Short mmCIF file of C-alpha atoms and ligand atoms in Angstrom, two decimals:
data_model
loop_
_atom_site.label_atom_id
_atom_site.label_comp_id
_atom_site.label_asym_id
_atom_site.label_seq_id
_atom_site.Cartn_x
_atom_site.Cartn_y
_atom_site.Cartn_z
CA MET A 1 26.79 4.54 19.11
CA ASN A 2 26.51 0.87 18.34
CA THR A 3 29.74 -0.77 19.59
CA ASN A 4 29.61 -3.55 17.04
CA LYS A 5 29.44 -0.98 14.20
CA LYS A 6 30.92 -2.23 10.90
CA SER A 7 33.25 0.12 9.10
CA VAL A 8 34.58 0.77 5.68
CA PRO A 9 38.18 -0.30 6.57
CA GLN A 10 36.86 -3.55 8.06
CA ILE A 11 34.88 -4.43 4.88
CA ARG A 12 37.80 -3.38 2.70
CA ALA A 13 40.08 -5.85 4.49
CA HIS A 14 37.54 -8.67 4.36
CA LYS A 15 38.50 -11.24 1.67
CA ALA A 16 36.63 -14.47 2.38
CA ASN A 17 38.62 -17.58 3.13
CA GLU A 18 38.60 -20.72 5.40
CA THR A 19 38.57 -18.58 8.61
CA ASN A 20 36.79 -15.47 7.21
CA PRO A 21 33.17 -16.21 6.23
CA PRO A 22 31.71 -14.34 3.25
CA ILE A 23 30.15 -10.88 3.76
CA ALA A 24 26.37 -10.80 4.06
CA MET A 25 24.73 -7.67 2.56
CA VAL A 26 21.01 -7.09 2.05
CA THR A 27 18.97 -4.06 0.92
CA ALA A 28 16.75 -2.20 3.37
CA TYR A 29 14.76 0.96 2.67
CA ASP A 30 13.07 2.02 5.89
CA ALA A 31 13.23 1.50 9.63
CA PRO A 32 11.47 -1.86 9.94
CA THR A 33 13.40 -3.47 7.12
CA ALA A 34 16.66 -2.05 8.53
CA ARG A 35 15.80 -3.32 12.05
CA ILE A 36 15.13 -6.83 10.68
CA ALA A 37 18.24 -6.86 8.69
CA ASP A 38 20.42 -5.70 11.49
CA ALA A 39 18.88 -8.13 13.99
CA ALA A 40 19.65 -10.92 11.53
CA GLY A 41 23.29 -9.91 11.60
CA VAL A 42 24.01 -8.63 8.11
CA ASP A 43 27.33 -6.87 7.71
CA ILE A 44 26.15 -4.19 5.16
CA ILE A 45 22.80 -2.65 4.66
CA LEU A 46 22.40 -1.37 1.08
CA VAL A 47 19.84 1.26 0.56
CA GLY A 48 19.59 0.28 -3.04
CA ASP A 49 17.97 2.20 -5.89
CA SER A 50 16.09 -1.08 -6.37
CA LEU A 51 13.64 0.56 -4.00
CA GLY A 52 12.28 2.18 -7.15
CA MET A 53 11.04 -1.16 -8.26
CA VAL A 54 10.27 -3.09 -5.06
CA VAL A 55 8.89 -0.14 -2.99
CA LEU A 56 7.85 2.59 -5.32
CA GLY A 57 6.40 0.36 -8.10
CA TYR A 58 8.53 1.61 -11.10
CA GLU A 59 9.49 -0.80 -13.90
CA ASP A 60 13.23 0.06 -13.47
CA THR A 61 15.49 2.14 -11.31
CA LEU A 62 15.72 5.16 -13.61
CA SER A 63 13.08 7.31 -11.99
CA VAL A 64 14.60 7.23 -8.59
CA THR A 65 15.98 10.57 -7.44
CA VAL A 66 18.67 11.75 -4.87
CA ARG A 67 15.82 13.00 -2.76
CA ASP A 68 14.16 9.53 -2.74
CA MET A 69 17.47 7.92 -1.76
CA ALA A 70 18.08 10.50 1.01
CA TYR A 71 14.56 10.04 2.42
CA HIS A 72 15.00 6.25 2.61
CA THR A 73 18.55 6.52 3.96
CA LYS A 74 17.38 8.69 6.85
CA ALA A 75 14.82 6.21 7.79
CA VAL A 76 17.46 3.34 7.78
CA SER A 77 19.94 5.50 9.58
CA ARG A 78 17.55 6.43 12.48
CA THR A 79 17.66 2.85 13.54
CA GLU A 80 21.37 3.06 14.26
CA PRO A 81 22.28 -0.31 12.81
CA ALA A 82 25.49 -2.17 13.54
CA ALA A 83 25.72 -2.87 9.85
CA LEU A 84 27.52 -0.46 7.52
CA ILE A 85 24.97 1.71 5.66
CA VAL A 86 25.83 2.05 1.93
CA THR A 87 23.45 4.09 -0.25
CA ASP A 88 23.17 4.04 -4.08
CA LEU A 89 23.84 7.10 -6.09
CA PRO A 90 20.84 7.03 -8.48
CA TRP A 91 20.90 7.40 -12.25
CA LEU A 92 22.14 10.86 -13.45
CA SER A 93 23.26 11.92 -10.09
CA TYR A 94 26.97 11.25 -10.94
CA HIS A 95 27.03 10.96 -14.68
CA THR A 96 27.04 14.73 -15.24
CA GLY A 97 30.40 15.45 -13.72
CA VAL A 98 32.43 15.54 -10.61
CA LYS A 99 30.81 18.55 -9.02
CA ASP A 100 27.28 16.97 -9.24
CA ALA A 101 28.62 13.74 -7.99
CA ILE A 102 30.18 15.21 -4.85
CA LYS A 103 27.06 17.36 -4.12
CA ASN A 104 24.68 14.54 -4.52
CA ALA A 105 26.86 12.02 -2.60
CA ALA A 106 27.20 14.60 0.22
CA LYS A 107 23.31 14.66 0.50
CA LEU A 108 23.34 10.89 0.99
CA ILE A 109 26.12 11.04 3.58
CA ARG A 110 24.28 13.82 5.42
CA ALA A 111 21.19 11.54 5.38
CA GLY A 112 23.17 8.83 7.20
CA ALA A 113 24.93 6.86 4.58
CA GLU A 114 28.50 5.80 5.45
CA ALA A 115 29.47 5.10 1.84
CA VAL A 116 27.85 5.38 -1.55
CA LYS A 117 27.65 2.88 -4.39
CA LEU A 118 27.82 3.78 -8.13
CA GLU A 119 27.68 1.72 -11.34
CA GLY A 120 30.35 1.56 -13.99
CA GLY A 121 33.98 0.79 -14.59
CA ALA A 122 36.95 2.65 -16.17
CA ASN A 123 34.51 5.29 -17.40
CA ARG A 124 33.84 6.29 -13.75
CA ILE A 125 37.45 6.64 -12.56
CA GLU A 126 37.44 10.40 -12.35
CA ILE A 127 34.22 10.51 -10.34
CA ILE A 128 35.34 7.74 -8.00
CA ARG A 129 38.66 9.52 -7.27
CA ALA A 130 36.86 12.84 -6.69
CA LEU A 131 34.47 11.31 -4.24
CA ILE A 132 37.21 9.49 -2.23
CA ASP A 133 39.22 12.76 -2.31
CA ALA A 134 36.13 14.32 -0.61
CA GLU A 135 36.28 11.60 2.09
CA ILE A 136 33.31 9.73 0.72
CA PRO A 137 34.00 5.93 0.49
CA VAL A 138 32.81 4.32 -2.73
CA MET A 139 31.49 0.80 -3.46
CA GLY A 140 31.59 -0.21 -7.13
CA HIS A 141 29.04 -2.09 -9.18
CA LEU A 142 29.85 -4.12 -12.37
CA GLY A 143 28.19 -6.66 -14.58
CA LEU A 144 24.56 -6.21 -14.97
CA THR A 145 24.25 -2.56 -13.93
CA PRO A 146 20.52 -1.78 -13.76
CA GLN A 147 20.97 1.91 -14.58
CA SER A 148 22.26 0.83 -18.05
CA ILE A 149 19.14 -1.13 -18.76
CA HIS A 150 18.44 0.59 -22.07
CA THR A 151 22.10 0.22 -23.26
CA PHE A 152 21.93 -3.51 -22.41
CA GLY A 153 18.43 -3.86 -23.91
CA GLY A 154 17.07 -5.44 -20.69
CA PHE A 155 18.08 -7.15 -17.47
CA SER A 156 20.37 -9.79 -19.06
CA VAL A 157 23.38 -11.74 -18.00
CA GLN A 158 26.68 -9.95 -18.75
CA ALA A 159 30.23 -10.94 -19.52
CA LYS A 160 29.30 -14.09 -21.36
CA THR A 161 32.04 -13.91 -23.95
CA ARG A 162 35.88 -13.82 -23.45
CA ASP A 163 36.06 -10.21 -24.65
CA ALA A 164 33.24 -9.06 -22.34
CA ALA A 165 34.74 -10.86 -19.49
CA LYS A 166 38.12 -9.32 -20.13
CA LYS A 167 36.48 -5.80 -20.16
CA LEU A 168 34.90 -6.59 -16.82
CA LEU A 169 38.17 -7.69 -15.29
CA ASP A 170 39.82 -4.58 -16.63
CA ASP A 171 37.08 -2.42 -15.15
CA ALA A 172 37.28 -4.21 -11.87
CA LEU A 173 41.10 -3.49 -11.76
CA ALA A 174 40.66 0.13 -12.72
CA ILE A 175 38.06 0.92 -10.07
CA GLU A 176 40.05 -0.96 -7.45
CA GLU A 177 43.07 1.18 -8.45
CA ALA A 178 40.81 4.31 -8.19
CA GLY A 179 40.05 3.45 -4.54
CA VAL A 180 36.68 1.63 -4.25
CA PHE A 181 36.53 -0.42 -0.99
CA SER A 182 34.49 -3.28 -2.44
CA VAL A 183 32.61 -4.12 -5.61
CA VAL A 184 29.21 -5.61 -6.35
CA ILE A 185 29.32 -8.07 -9.27
CA GLU A 186 25.77 -8.71 -10.71
CA ALA A 187 24.52 -11.36 -13.08
CA VAL A 188 27.76 -12.74 -14.62
CA PRO A 189 28.92 -16.32 -15.13
CA ASN A 190 30.28 -17.88 -11.94
CA VAL A 191 33.68 -18.39 -13.57
CA VAL A 192 34.08 -14.71 -14.35
CA ALA A 193 33.09 -13.59 -10.87
CA ALA A 194 35.58 -16.09 -9.36
CA LYS A 195 38.36 -14.76 -11.55
CA VAL A 196 37.61 -11.16 -10.49
CA THR A 197 37.55 -12.26 -6.90
CA GLN A 198 40.82 -13.91 -7.24
CA LEU A 199 42.55 -10.94 -8.79
CA LEU A 200 41.24 -8.14 -6.60
CA HIS A 201 42.51 -7.28 -3.19
CA ILE A 202 39.20 -5.75 -2.23
CA PRO A 203 36.13 -7.92 -1.60
CA THR A 204 33.69 -8.78 -4.34
CA ILE A 205 30.00 -8.97 -3.40
CA GLY A 206 27.99 -11.14 -5.81
CA ILE A 207 24.34 -11.16 -6.82
CA GLY A 208 23.76 -13.79 -9.44
CA ALA A 209 27.54 -14.26 -9.63
CA GLY A 210 28.04 -17.70 -8.04
CA PRO A 211 29.48 -18.93 -4.83
CA ASN A 212 33.06 -17.70 -5.15
CA CYS A 213 32.68 -14.04 -4.33
CA ASP A 214 33.77 -12.58 -0.95
CA GLY A 215 30.21 -11.78 -0.17
CA GLN A 216 26.60 -12.04 -1.33
CA VAL A 217 23.73 -9.46 -1.62
CA LEU A 218 20.10 -9.89 -2.29
CA VAL A 219 17.20 -7.52 -2.32
CA PHE A 220 15.14 -7.69 0.91
CA HIS A 221 11.76 -7.89 -0.71
CA ASP A 222 12.91 -10.75 -3.11
CA LEU A 223 14.47 -12.71 -0.32
CA LEU A 224 11.43 -12.63 1.87
CA GLY A 225 8.68 -13.05 -0.75
CA LEU A 226 7.46 -9.39 -0.92
CA THR A 227 7.92 -9.16 -4.71
CA PHE A 228 5.21 -10.35 -6.93
CA GLY A 229 6.49 -10.55 -10.54
CA HIS A 230 9.27 -12.63 -12.18
CA ARG A 231 11.92 -13.90 -9.82
CA PRO A 232 15.42 -14.16 -11.20
CA LYS A 233 17.09 -17.65 -10.83
CA PHE A 234 19.67 -16.31 -8.41
CA VAL A 235 17.09 -15.22 -5.82
CA ARG A 236 16.60 -17.87 -3.11
CA GLN A 237 13.46 -17.02 -1.20
CA TYR A 238 13.88 -17.46 2.56
CA GLY A 239 10.31 -16.45 3.62
CA SER A 240 6.89 -15.67 2.26
CA LEU A 241 5.97 -12.48 3.98
CA GLY A 242 3.70 -11.60 1.02
CA GLU A 243 1.59 -14.66 1.50
CA LEU A 244 1.63 -14.34 5.20
CA GLY A 245 0.49 -10.74 4.86
CA ILE A 246 -2.37 -11.64 2.54
CA LYS A 247 -3.52 -14.39 4.99
CA GLY A 248 -3.26 -12.01 7.91
CA LEU A 249 -5.20 -9.28 6.10
CA GLU A 250 -7.88 -11.68 4.87
CA GLY A 251 -8.52 -12.49 8.59
CA TYR A 252 -8.78 -8.83 9.38
CA VAL A 253 -11.18 -8.13 6.51
CA HIS A 254 -13.28 -11.12 7.49
CA ASP A 255 -13.48 -10.02 11.13
CA VAL A 256 -14.34 -6.45 10.20
CA LYS A 257 -17.15 -7.59 7.83
CA MET A 258 -18.43 -10.11 10.45
CA LYS A 259 -18.28 -7.37 13.13
CA ALA A 260 -15.98 -9.68 15.05
CA PHE A 261 -13.27 -6.89 15.22
CA PRO A 262 -12.83 -4.94 17.35
CA SER A 263 -14.25 -6.51 20.49
CA ALA A 264 -15.36 -4.26 23.32
CA ASP A 265 -12.09 -4.96 25.18
CA GLU A 266 -10.06 -3.59 22.22
CA GLY A 267 -11.53 -0.14 22.83
CA TYR A 268 -11.33 2.38 25.67
CA HIS A 269 -13.76 2.64 28.64
CA VAL A 270 -14.44 5.36 31.20
CA GLY A 271 -15.34 5.27 34.89
CA HIS A 272 -18.64 3.87 35.89
CA GLY A 273 -21.50 6.35 35.71
CA GLU A 274 -19.80 8.98 33.48
CA PHE A 275 -22.10 8.44 30.51
CA ASP A 276 -25.16 6.94 32.27
CA ASP A 277 -27.56 9.81 31.49
CA TRP A 278 -25.80 11.04 28.29
CA ASN A 279 -28.35 12.05 25.73
CA PHE A 280 -27.22 11.19 22.14
O1 KIV B 301 19.78 -1.39 -5.88
C1 KIV B 301 20.17 -2.55 -5.43
O2 KIV B 301 19.43 -3.18 -4.69
C2 KIV B 301 21.47 -3.14 -5.83
C3 KIV B 301 21.68 -4.54 -5.55
C4 KIV B 301 20.83 -5.43 -6.42
C5 KIV B 301 23.14 -4.83 -5.65
O3 KIV B 301 22.24 -2.42 -6.44
#
């Protein structure tokens, strides 16, 4: 057991202020990405259903299943990170009622998740309460909720009007009341995220929600340059692993073609004389 292990109560109590730096959360989907995230000191690893887009190559998150999420959670969990492991409940794994939500969340907990995340506000209160009653901690997700892509008509900034911002505030208060231990706020104006952060007692974790949240989250592959399409303006890229990888592999392809790889020393040898009179 990792002695620096982050827990749900620690995160729940963590509002950022002068002495408490913001929470750092990043996605990870397998053992190497989890090891890198944990070695870098993140507080929370999110096994996000964004894996559908950045790992599995789908256009959105809607094709991701509970089985996919459990498979990737197991890989992350085997690395025994100090970071808290939170796994997304994918689309339609909790929308069909309390019983399904508990059954599916339990699969993720048994795969190694220490909490689950689900999207939605007041409309998810019953589900959130039931999960918490089953001893499954829940992180909320408001604003641009990618599982609602067809309802929104695309991946667009949310809560841009006073009415929409008021609804987001009401949703945030409702899910806090229901017991979520923190809430992701995605792609909303900075001023709206700041107001939610000020009103809630639990931490807000922003993505495209400005600098005033109690924490920040980014997708591992966006952050390190492993995604190849459009990059939203809120993604700051801290590395270019994609470019590094292409350069490295170009070297490999070149060496294979030129018969410069492998060298004799990169293979195995047997004792002197063993194959001297071997007839091929
Ligand atoms: O699936 C995911 O990666 C997420 C983050 C963008 C918050 O939900």
